[in-house]
Structures are given as C-alpha cells and as structure tokens.
PDB file of C-alpha atoms and ligand atoms in Angstrom:
ATOM      1  CA  UNK A   1     125.283  64.328 126.134  1.00 43.00           C
ATOM      2  CA  UNK A   2     124.315  60.851 124.997  1.00 47.00           C
ATOM      3  CA  UNK A   3     121.670  59.335 127.302  1.00 46.00           C
ATOM      4  CA  UNK A   4     122.728  56.138 129.034  1.00 46.00           C
ATOM      5  CA  UNK A   5     119.828  53.715 128.872  1.00 49.00           C
ATOM      6  CA  UNK A   6     119.441  51.369 131.812  1.00 68.00           C
ATOM      7  CA  UNK A   7     117.615  48.122 131.479  1.00 72.00           C
ATOM      8  CA  UNK A   8     117.278  47.935 135.276  1.00 77.00           C
ATOM      9  CA  UNK A   9     114.621  50.709 135.141  1.00 82.00           C
ATOM     10  CA  UNK A  10     112.455  48.297 133.170  1.00 80.00           C
ATOM     11  CA  UNK A  11     113.234  45.430 135.567  1.00 80.00           C
ATOM     12  CA  UNK A  12     112.312  47.470 138.657  1.00 82.00           C
ATOM     13  CA  UNK A  13     109.057  48.548 137.057  1.00 85.00           C
ATOM     14  CA  UNK A  14     108.409  44.920 136.173  1.00 81.00           C
ATOM     15  CA  UNK A  15     108.987  43.765 139.775  1.00 83.00           C
ATOM     16  CA  UNK A  16     106.695  46.525 141.034  1.00 85.00           C
ATOM     17  CA  UNK A  17     103.993  45.475 138.555  1.00 83.00           C
ATOM     18  CA  UNK A  18     104.323  41.833 139.670  1.00 81.00           C
ATOM     19  CA  UNK A  19     103.913  42.805 143.340  1.00 85.00           C
ATOM     20  CA  UNK A  20     100.843  44.934 142.635  1.00 85.00           C
ATOM     21  CA  UNK A  21      99.367  42.175 140.461  1.00 81.00           C
ATOM     22  CA  UNK A  22      99.992  39.623 143.253  1.00 83.00           C
ATOM     23  CA  UNK A  23      98.056  41.847 145.670  1.00 85.00           C
ATOM     24  CA  UNK A  24      95.100  42.126 143.285  1.00 84.00           C
ATOM     25  CA  UNK A  25      95.219  38.408 142.591  1.00 82.00           C
ATOM     26  CA  UNK A  26      95.054  37.772 146.348  1.00 82.00           C
ATOM     27  CA  UNK A  27      91.931  39.947 146.544  1.00 82.00           C
ATOM     28  CA  UNK A  28      90.497  38.182 143.495  1.00 80.00           C
ATOM     29  CA  UNK A  29      91.130  34.858 145.218  1.00 79.00           C
ATOM     30  CA  UNK A  30      89.947  35.749 148.713  1.00 77.00           C
ATOM     31  CA  UNK A  31      86.811  37.814 148.120  1.00 72.00           C
ATOM     32  CA  UNK A  32      84.699  35.469 145.934  1.00 75.00           C
ATOM     33  CA  UNK A  33      85.872  32.244 147.664  1.00 71.00           C
ATOM     34  CA  UNK A  34      82.912  32.018 150.104  1.00 69.00           C
ATOM     35  CA  UNK A  35      80.341  32.751 147.410  1.00 74.00           C
ATOM     36  CA  UNK A  36      81.800  30.137 145.057  1.00 72.00           C
ATOM     37  CA  UNK A  37      81.510  27.396 147.696  1.00 72.00           C
ATOM     38  CA  UNK A  38      77.788  28.020 147.951  1.00 74.00           C
ATOM     39  CA  UNK A  39      77.460  27.392 144.169  1.00 75.00           C
ATOM     40  CA  UNK A  40      79.483  24.151 144.183  1.00 76.00           C
ATOM     41  CA  UNK A  41      81.916  22.727 146.793  1.00 75.00           C
ATOM     42  CA  UNK A  42      84.632  22.088 144.160  1.00 78.00           C
ATOM     43  CA  UNK A  43      84.589  25.640 142.696  1.00 79.00           C
ATOM     44  CA  UNK A  44      86.943  27.222 145.278  1.00 80.00           C
ATOM     45  CA  UNK A  45      89.595  24.560 144.519  1.00 83.00           C
ATOM     46  CA  UNK A  46      89.321  24.988 140.718  1.00 84.00           C
ATOM     47  CA  UNK A  47      89.355  28.764 141.069  1.00 81.00           C
ATOM     48  CA  UNK A  48      92.384  28.689 143.407  1.00 83.00           C
ATOM     49  CA  UNK A  49      94.201  26.313 141.042  1.00 86.00           C
ATOM     50  CA  UNK A  50      93.672  28.602 138.019  1.00 86.00           C
ATOM     51  CA  UNK A  51      94.930  31.638 139.911  1.00 82.00           C
ATOM     52  CA  UNK A  52      97.925  29.665 141.245  1.00 84.00           C
ATOM     53  CA  UNK A  53      98.847  28.655 137.655  1.00 86.00           C
ATOM     54  CA  UNK A  54      98.601  32.291 136.571  1.00 82.00           C
ATOM     55  CA  UNK A  55     100.838  33.464 139.451  1.00 81.00           C
ATOM     56  CA  UNK A  56     103.328  30.658 138.733  1.00 81.00           C
ATOM     57  CA  UNK A  57     103.558  31.610 135.039  1.00 81.00           C
ATOM     58  CA  UNK A  58     103.948  35.299 135.912  1.00 78.00           C
ATOM     59  CA  UNK A  59     106.723  34.683 138.483  1.00 77.00           C
ATOM     60  CA  UNK A  60     108.427  32.074 136.243  1.00 78.00           C
ATOM     61  CA  UNK A  61     108.398  34.481 133.260  1.00 76.00           C
ATOM     62  CA  UNK A  62     109.729  37.334 135.393  1.00 75.00           C
ATOM     63  CA  UNK A  63     112.553  35.234 136.840  1.00 76.00           C
ATOM     64  CA  UNK A  64     113.417  33.828 133.417  1.00 75.00           C
ATOM     65  CA  UNK A  65     113.697  37.347 132.060  1.00 75.00           C
ATOM     66  CA  UNK A  66     115.932  38.475 134.923  1.00 74.00           C
ATOM     67  CA  UNK A  67     118.221  35.415 134.707  1.00 73.00           C
ATOM     68  CA  UNK A  68     118.483  35.686 130.893  1.00 74.00           C
ATOM     69  CA  UNK A  69     119.657  39.277 131.347  1.00 71.00           C
ATOM     70  CA  UNK A  70     122.069  38.414 134.156  1.00 71.00           C
ATOM     71  CA  UNK A  71     123.528  35.451 132.283  1.00 70.00           C
ATOM     72  CA  UNK A  72     123.627  37.198 128.882  1.00 66.00           C
ATOM     73  CA  UNK A  73     122.703  33.924 127.164  1.00 70.00           C
ATOM     74  CA  UNK A  74     119.516  32.232 126.117  1.00 68.00           C
ATOM     75  CA  UNK A  75     118.173  30.028 128.922  1.00 66.00           C
ATOM     76  CA  UNK A  76     114.688  29.235 127.638  1.00 66.00           C
ATOM     77  CA  UNK A  77     112.279  30.938 125.228  1.00 71.00           C
ATOM     78  CA  UNK A  78     114.243  34.219 124.954  1.00 68.00           C
ATOM     79  CA  UNK A  79     112.635  34.813 121.547  1.00 72.00           C
ATOM     80  CA  UNK A  80     109.166  34.464 123.122  1.00 77.00           C
ATOM     81  CA  UNK A  81     110.190  36.609 126.078  1.00 75.00           C
ATOM     82  CA  UNK A  82     111.176  39.359 123.668  1.00 77.00           C
ATOM     83  CA  UNK A  83     107.692  39.242 122.139  1.00 79.00           C
ATOM     84  CA  UNK A  84     105.989  39.311 125.544  1.00 79.00           C
ATOM     85  CA  UNK A  85     108.130  42.256 126.643  1.00 78.00           C
ATOM     86  CA  UNK A  86     107.453  44.167 123.401  1.00 78.00           C
ATOM     87  CA  UNK A  87     103.757  43.457 122.954  1.00 77.00           C
ATOM     88  CA  UNK A  88     102.383  43.016 126.485  1.00 78.00           C
ATOM     89  CA  UNK A  89     104.704  44.303 129.207  1.00 79.00           C
ATOM     90  CA  UNK A  90     105.901  47.527 127.596  1.00 82.00           C
ATOM     91  CA  UNK A  91     102.529  49.395 127.708  1.00 81.00           C
ATOM     92  CA  UNK A  92     102.162  48.353 131.389  1.00 79.00           C
ATOM     93  CA  UNK A  93     105.654  49.617 132.137  1.00 81.00           C
ATOM     94  CA  UNK A  94     104.853  53.013 130.618  1.00 84.00           C
ATOM     95  CA  UNK A  95     101.758  53.183 132.844  1.00 84.00           C
ATOM     96  CA  UNK A  96     103.680  52.026 135.910  1.00 84.00           C
ATOM     97  CA  UNK A  97     106.479  54.488 135.144  1.00 86.00           C
ATOM     98  CA  UNK A  98     103.937  57.301 135.077  1.00 87.00           C
ATOM     99  CA  UNK A  99     102.588  56.216 138.472  1.00 86.00           C
ATOM    100  CA  UNK A 100     106.014  56.235 140.123  1.00 86.00           C
ATOM    101  CA  UNK A 101     107.395  59.263 138.270  1.00 88.00           C
ATOM    102  CA  UNK A 102     109.694  57.610 135.698  1.00 88.00           C
ATOM    103  CA  UNK A 103     109.532  59.484 132.383  1.00 90.00           C
ATOM    104  CA  UNK A 104     108.215  57.786 129.249  1.00 90.00           C
ATOM    105  CA  UNK A 105     111.528  58.507 127.512  1.00 91.00           C
ATOM    106  CA  UNK A 106     113.475  56.704 130.225  1.00 89.00           C
ATOM    107  CA  UNK A 107     111.181  53.655 130.092  1.00 89.00           C
ATOM    108  CA  UNK A 108     111.563  53.605 126.275  1.00 91.00           C
ATOM    109  CA  UNK A 109     115.366  53.763 126.535  1.00 91.00           C
ATOM    110  CA  UNK A 110     115.297  50.987 129.095  1.00 87.00           C
ATOM    111  CA  UNK A 111     113.029  48.894 126.867  1.00 88.00           C
ATOM    112  CA  UNK A 112     115.396  49.292 123.879  1.00 92.00           C
ATOM    113  CA  UNK A 113     118.343  48.277 126.034  1.00 89.00           C
ATOM    114  CA  UNK A 114     116.475  45.264 127.389  1.00 86.00           C
ATOM    115  CA  UNK A 115     115.399  44.240 123.883  1.00 90.00           C
ATOM    116  CA  UNK A 116     119.010  44.473 122.640  1.00 92.00           C
ATOM    117  CA  UNK A 117     120.116  42.278 125.503  1.00 87.00           C
ATOM    118  CA  UNK A 118     117.511  39.617 124.713  1.00 86.00           C
ATOM    119  CA  UNK A 119     118.374  39.701 120.985  1.00 90.00           C
ATOM    120  CA  UNK A 120     122.074  39.285 121.778  1.00 89.00           C
ATOM    121  CA  UNK A 121     121.268  36.493 124.276  1.00 84.00           C
ATOM    122  CA  UNK A 122     119.572  34.599 121.481  1.00 83.00           C
ATOM    123  CA  UNK A 123     122.706  34.833 119.300  1.00 83.00           C
ATOM    124  CA  UNK A 124     120.870  35.291 116.015  1.00 86.00           C
ATOM    125  CA  UNK A 125     123.193  35.001 113.045  1.00 91.00           C
ATOM    126  CA  UNK A 126     122.435  35.992 109.485  1.00 94.00           C
ATOM    127  CA  UNK A 127     124.137  36.390 106.114  1.00 94.00           C
ATOM    128  CA  UNK A 128     125.219  39.951 105.250  1.00 95.00           C
ATOM    129  CA  UNK A 129     122.699  40.293 102.423  1.00 94.00           C
ATOM    130  CA  UNK A 130     119.849  39.546 104.853  1.00 96.00           C
ATOM    131  CA  UNK A 131     120.979  42.139 107.380  1.00 97.00           C
ATOM    132  CA  UNK A 132     119.561  45.665 107.086  1.00 97.00           C
ATOM    133  CA  UNK A 133     121.090  48.829 108.520  1.00 98.00           C
ATOM    134  CA  UNK A 134     118.169  51.237 108.860  1.00 97.00           C
ATOM    135  CA  UNK A 135     118.880  54.915 109.479  1.00 97.00           C
ATOM    136  CA  UNK A 136     116.710  57.944 110.242  1.00 96.00           C
ATOM    137  CA  UNK A 137     116.613  60.768 107.732  1.00 95.00           C
ATOM    138  CA  UNK A 138     117.668  63.296 110.408  1.00 96.00           C
ATOM    139  CA  UNK A 139     121.241  61.952 110.318  1.00 96.00           C
ATOM    140  CA  UNK A 140     121.676  63.595 106.922  1.00 97.00           C
ATOM    141  CA  UNK A 141     123.123  67.116 107.065  1.00 97.00           C
ATOM    142  CA  UNK A 142     120.174  69.525 107.139  1.00 95.00           C
ATOM    143  CA  UNK A 143     121.603  71.649 104.299  1.00 96.00           C
ATOM    144  CA  UNK A 144     122.433  68.721 102.009  1.00 96.00           C
ATOM    145  CA  UNK A 145     120.287  68.915  98.869  1.00 95.00           C
ATOM    146  CA  UNK A 146     120.814  65.328  97.762  1.00 96.00           C
ATOM    147  CA  UNK A 147     117.845  62.989  98.040  1.00 95.00           C
ATOM    148  CA  UNK A 148     119.005  59.848  99.812  1.00 95.00           C
ATOM    149  CA  UNK A 149     115.713  58.366 100.990  1.00 91.00           C
ATOM    150  CA  UNK A 150     115.068  56.499  97.723  1.00 87.00           C
ATOM    151  CA  UNK A 151     118.674  55.432  97.342  1.00 93.00           C
ATOM    152  CA  UNK A 152     121.195  56.147 100.063  1.00 95.00           C
ATOM    153  CA  UNK A 153     124.012  55.586  97.570  1.00 93.00           C
ATOM    154  CA  UNK A 154     123.121  58.956  95.998  1.00 96.00           C
ATOM    155  CA  UNK A 155     125.257  60.433  98.799  1.00 97.00           C
ATOM    156  CA  UNK A 156     128.351  62.142  97.353  1.00 97.00           C
ATOM    157  CA  UNK A 157     130.438  61.268 100.395  1.00 95.00           C
ATOM    158  CA  UNK A 158     131.413  64.842 101.251  1.00 96.00           C
ATOM    159  CA  UNK A 159     131.736  63.891 104.922  1.00 95.00           C
ATOM    160  CA  UNK A 160     129.580  66.700 106.329  1.00 96.00           C
ATOM    161  CA  UNK A 161     127.411  64.105 108.026  1.00 96.00           C
ATOM    162  CA  UNK A 162     127.784  60.482 109.116  1.00 95.00           C
ATOM    163  CA  UNK A 163     125.867  59.065 106.141  1.00 97.00           C
ATOM    164  CA  UNK A 164     129.247  58.764 104.390  1.00 97.00           C
ATOM    165  CA  UNK A 165     130.786  56.687 107.226  1.00 97.00           C
ATOM    166  CA  UNK A 166     127.684  54.550 107.588  1.00 97.00           C
ATOM    167  CA  UNK A 167     127.618  53.746 103.861  1.00 97.00           C
ATOM    168  CA  UNK A 168     131.302  52.785 104.041  1.00 97.00           C
ATOM    169  CA  UNK A 169     130.556  50.569 107.039  1.00 97.00           C
ATOM    170  CA  UNK A 170     127.630  48.877 105.273  1.00 97.00           C
ATOM    171  CA  UNK A 171     129.741  48.362 102.125  1.00 97.00           C
ATOM    172  CA  UNK A 172     132.588  46.958 104.167  1.00 97.00           C
ATOM    173  CA  UNK A 173     130.354  44.260 105.681  1.00 96.00           C
ATOM    174  CA  UNK A 174     128.219  43.984 102.515  1.00 96.00           C
ATOM    175  CA  UNK A 175     124.984  44.589 104.413  1.00 97.00           C
ATOM    176  CA  UNK A 176     121.967  46.473 103.078  1.00 97.00           C
ATOM    177  CA  UNK A 177     121.523  50.084 104.097  1.00 97.00           C
ATOM    178  CA  UNK A 178     118.472  52.354 103.868  1.00 97.00           C
ATOM    179  CA  UNK A 179     117.228  55.683 105.149  1.00 96.00           C
ATOM    180  CA  UNK A 180     113.648  56.197 106.301  1.00 94.00           C
ATOM    181  CA  UNK A 181     111.808  59.453 106.934  1.00 91.00           C
ATOM    182  CA  UNK A 182     109.321  57.812 109.280  1.00 85.00           C
ATOM    183  CA  UNK A 183     107.559  54.657 110.403  1.00 84.00           C
ATOM    184  CA  UNK A 184     105.560  54.160 107.182  1.00 88.00           C
ATOM    185  CA  UNK A 185     108.605  54.270 104.916  1.00 91.00           C
ATOM    186  CA  UNK A 186     110.569  52.123 107.382  1.00 92.00           C
ATOM    187  CA  UNK A 187     107.845  49.473 107.220  1.00 92.00           C
ATOM    188  CA  UNK A 188     107.888  49.595 103.391  1.00 93.00           C
ATOM    189  CA  UNK A 189     111.675  49.197 103.317  1.00 95.00           C
ATOM    190  CA  UNK A 190     111.392  46.166 105.603  1.00 95.00           C
ATOM    191  CA  UNK A 191     108.636  44.584 103.493  1.00 94.00           C
ATOM    192  CA  UNK A 192     110.680  45.122 100.287  1.00 94.00           C
ATOM    193  CA  UNK A 193     114.025  43.929 101.675  1.00 94.00           C
ATOM    194  CA  UNK A 194     112.733  41.061 103.835  1.00 95.00           C
ATOM    195  CA  UNK A 195     115.674  41.206 106.253  1.00 97.00           C
ATOM    196  CA  UNK A 196     116.359  38.417 108.728  1.00 96.00           C
ATOM    197  CA  UNK A 197     117.770  40.932 111.202  1.00 97.00           C
ATOM    198  CA  UNK A 198     117.912  44.720 111.540  1.00 97.00           C
ATOM    199  CA  UNK A 199     120.286  47.214 113.095  1.00 98.00           C
ATOM    200  CA  UNK A 200     118.272  50.411 113.513  1.00 97.00           C
ATOM    201  CA  UNK A 201     119.467  53.876 114.487  1.00 97.00           C
ATOM    202  CA  UNK A 202     116.765  56.256 115.740  1.00 95.00           C
ATOM    203  CA  UNK A 203     115.358  58.111 118.735  1.00 94.00           C
ATOM    204  CA  UNK A 204     113.778  56.096 121.558  1.00 92.00           C
ATOM    205  CA  UNK A 205     110.237  56.739 120.276  1.00 92.00           C
ATOM    206  CA  UNK A 206     110.904  55.388 116.758  1.00 93.00           C
ATOM    207  CA  UNK A 207     113.043  52.523 118.033  1.00 94.00           C
ATOM    208  CA  UNK A 208     110.349  51.439 120.472  1.00 93.00           C
ATOM    209  CA  UNK A 209     107.555  51.402 117.888  1.00 92.00           C
ATOM    210  CA  UNK A 210     109.890  49.841 115.300  1.00 93.00           C
ATOM    211  CA  UNK A 211     110.923  47.006 117.610  1.00 92.00           C
ATOM    212  CA  UNK A 212     107.265  46.337 118.486  1.00 90.00           C
ATOM    213  CA  UNK A 213     106.077  46.458 114.855  1.00 91.00           C
ATOM    214  CA  UNK A 214     108.808  44.250 113.396  1.00 92.00           C
ATOM    215  CA  UNK A 215     108.660  41.469 115.995  1.00 89.00           C
ATOM    216  CA  UNK A 216     109.618  38.585 115.482  1.00 91.00           C
ATOM    217  CA  UNK A 217     112.442  40.018 113.320  1.00 95.00           C
ATOM    218  CA  UNK A 218     115.348  40.619 115.738  1.00 95.00           C
ATOM    219  CA  UNK A 219     116.280  44.301 115.969  1.00 96.00           C
ATOM    220  CA  UNK A 220     119.253  45.840 117.735  1.00 96.00           C
ATOM    221  CA  UNK A 221     118.428  49.483 118.382  1.00 96.00           C
ATOM    222  CA  UNK A 222     121.057  52.221 118.625  1.00 96.00           C
ATOM    223  CA  UNK A 223     119.912  55.516 120.126  1.00 95.00           C
ATOM    224  CA  UNK A 224     121.034  58.519 118.121  1.00 95.00           C
ATOM    225  CA  UNK A 225     122.726  61.561 119.635  1.00 94.00           C
ATOM    226  CA  UNK A 226     120.861  64.841 119.296  1.00 94.00           C
ATOM    227  CA  UNK A 227     123.361  67.665 119.848  1.00 94.00           C
ATOM    228  CA  UNK A 228     121.086  70.175 118.027  1.00 94.00           C
ATOM    229  CA  UNK A 229     117.804  68.889 119.451  1.00 91.00           C
ATOM    230  CA  UNK A 230     115.436  66.292 117.991  1.00 90.00           C
ATOM    231  CA  UNK A 231     115.169  65.550 114.250  1.00 91.00           C
ATOM    232  CA  UNK A 232     118.019  67.762 112.984  1.00 94.00           C
ATOM    233  CA  UNK A 233     121.639  66.867 112.292  1.00 96.00           C
ATOM    234  CA  UNK A 234     121.513  63.892 114.649  1.00 96.00           C
ATOM    235  CA  UNK A 235     124.462  61.548 115.014  1.00 96.00           C
ATOM    236  CA  UNK A 236     125.138  57.854 115.390  1.00 94.00           C
ATOM    237  CA  UNK A 237     127.985  56.235 117.275  1.00 95.00           C
ATOM    238  CA  UNK A 238     129.732  54.360 114.437  1.00 96.00           C
ATOM    239  CA  UNK A 239     131.454  51.954 116.833  1.00 96.00           C
ATOM    240  CA  UNK A 240     128.116  50.960 118.384  1.00 96.00           C
ATOM    241  CA  UNK A 241     126.625  50.422 114.909  1.00 97.00           C
ATOM    242  CA  UNK A 242     129.626  48.325 113.890  1.00 96.00           C
ATOM    243  CA  UNK A 243     129.390  46.206 117.065  1.00 95.00           C
ATOM    244  CA  UNK A 244     125.669  45.643 116.458  1.00 96.00           C
ATOM    245  CA  UNK A 245     126.286  44.561 112.829  1.00 97.00           C
ATOM    246  CA  UNK A 246     128.939  42.113 113.985  1.00 96.00           C
ATOM    247  CA  UNK A 247     126.539  40.707 116.576  1.00 95.00           C
ATOM    248  CA  UNK A 248     124.363  39.493 113.699  1.00 96.00           C
ATOM    249  CA  UNK A 249     127.070  38.335 111.298  1.00 94.00           C
ATOM    250  CA  UNK A 250     128.827  35.017 111.397  1.00 67.00           C
ATOM    251  CA  UNK A 251     131.871  35.195 113.693  1.00 69.00           C
ATOM    252  CA  UNK A 252     134.096  34.213 110.736  1.00 50.00           C
ATOM    253  CA  UNK A 253     135.310  35.550 108.420  1.00 45.00           C
ATOM    254  CA  UNK A 254     133.563  38.909 109.036  1.00 47.00           C
ATOM    255  CA  UNK A 255     134.987  39.528 112.518  1.00 47.00           C
ATOM    256  CA  UNK A 256     138.489  39.192 111.070  1.00 43.00           C
ATOM    257  CA  UNK A 257     138.034  42.035 108.575  1.00 41.00           C
TER     258      UNK A 257
HETATM  259  S1  LIG B 301     127.858  62.923 103.451  1.00 71.91           S
HETATM  260 FE1  LIG B 301     126.340  62.562 101.836  1.00 71.91          FE
HETATM  261  S2  LIG B 301     124.372  62.930 102.795  1.00 71.91           S
HETATM  262 FE2  LIG B 301     125.919  63.822 104.158  1.00 71.91          FE
HETATM  263  S3  LIG B 301     126.028  65.958 103.511  1.00 71.91           S
HETATM  264 FE3  LIG B 301     127.597  64.871 102.331  1.00 71.91          FE
HETATM  265  S4  LIG B 301     126.575  64.268 100.410  1.00 71.91           S
HETATM  266 FE4  LIG B 301     124.968  64.872 101.853  1.00 71.91          FE
END
C-alpha cells in the first residue's frame, strides 16, 4: 500500500527540538551569568541580548514555517525556509526522530511532503523546456532489455511498465524527461539539462538526498509505489506526476490541455 507521508511528523519533531533547545539555551544563559559579571559588568547584558536574538530568530523561523504550511502561500522567505529545512533542520529531525522512536523513513517522507508544500507555496513557474521529469530506473519493467537510461525515448511503448505513460505525459506537456540509475547520474542529468524546476519520482531516500543536493532548484518529489519491494518494478502515480508538472507550468494555456 502506498505510504501516506505526513508533514506534521516533521512539524512535531521541530517543535520538540525548539523546546529542548530553549531549555539548553536557558542553561547556557543562567550558568555563566555570575562569572561574566566578574569579568565586566556589561557582559551579562551583551550575552543575554545575543541569546535573546538567537531565540527570537529560532521561534520566528519556526512560526513562519508553520504559518506558511497552514496558509499554503508564501508569507516571507519561503525559498530560504526551504533551504534551512533541507540543509540544517533535516539532520536534526532524523536525530530527534530516533530519540522519540519515529523511523528514519517516516521523517524522510514527512520532509518530502513539507518540501513539496513549501515549493508549491512559492508558486514557481517555468517554461516547459526548463522543466525536468526525473524518473528512477526501477520503474522500467525488470525484464525489459531496452536501454533507456541514455535516452528514455528508446522505449518501444509496449505498456508493460509506466515508462510509456510517463513519456506520453512528458510529450504532452513538452517537458524534458530522463531516467537515472542513481544519485551520480541524476546529478549529471541536472547539470546537462540545467532545469529551472524538477518533478522527481523516487523512494524517500533518493528524494531526500536529491532535494538537499539540488537546492535552490525547486523540486516536487513523488514517492514511488513498491508493490514488489524496493528497486524492482516500482510504480508512479501518473495523476500525482501530472499535478506536479502543472504546478510548475504556466496556468495558461497548459492547464487547458
Ligand atoms: S514500456 Fe518501454 S520501458 Fe517499459 S517494458 Fe515496454 S519497452 Fe520497456
């Protein structure tokens, strides 16, 4: 069954992290205060001010993130928030998840969902030829002998796997499409194509590292289905892929097609 990612897992872990950080900041503020005064009378004030600014920025960033998600629209700095979530908060959330018994996979799914929400909030738009649909190799039928990693259009369209439907979808919206066997090839495809936005289908592990690596390029990640286990004959929800492509394309005339 397709996993249902929940961005609220990430938010709860974030709130928990903020509370723990506040406690440690209190200790950091309280313990050295007496000693600092003996060095110079103004040191406790300067020290308290710096910590207060840090707490303010942390709480402000957290609230901004929550309200951006609740509102579904950019309030302020959603592009920056996406970077902070991907580069700084995510590793902490994995650690925090481990402490409170939330699996790494669940935190990754939640991160992808949260990232998608922030990308959609920012309402990035791009031309079709600057939009890349990036697929994992495991979507191809395991028994298919045709090499599609170099050129996905080598597919004969037999319909045994969803590569056929995905090529038709990409052709319909005139967006670029590519298949990658792993992170290294995916990075090469991105460097060669220079997309302004990416719709990527993959497992939570590859989506997470891909979203982190490609920042600031906006990526909407679609988790693949794995009815036969990981990395073999996986599937993509075509309607979700289509919706993600349309999120990046100009509302007209492409939405009318
Ligand atoms: S649809 Fe294309 S990639 Fe999939 S099995 Fe048929 S020829 Fe191979």
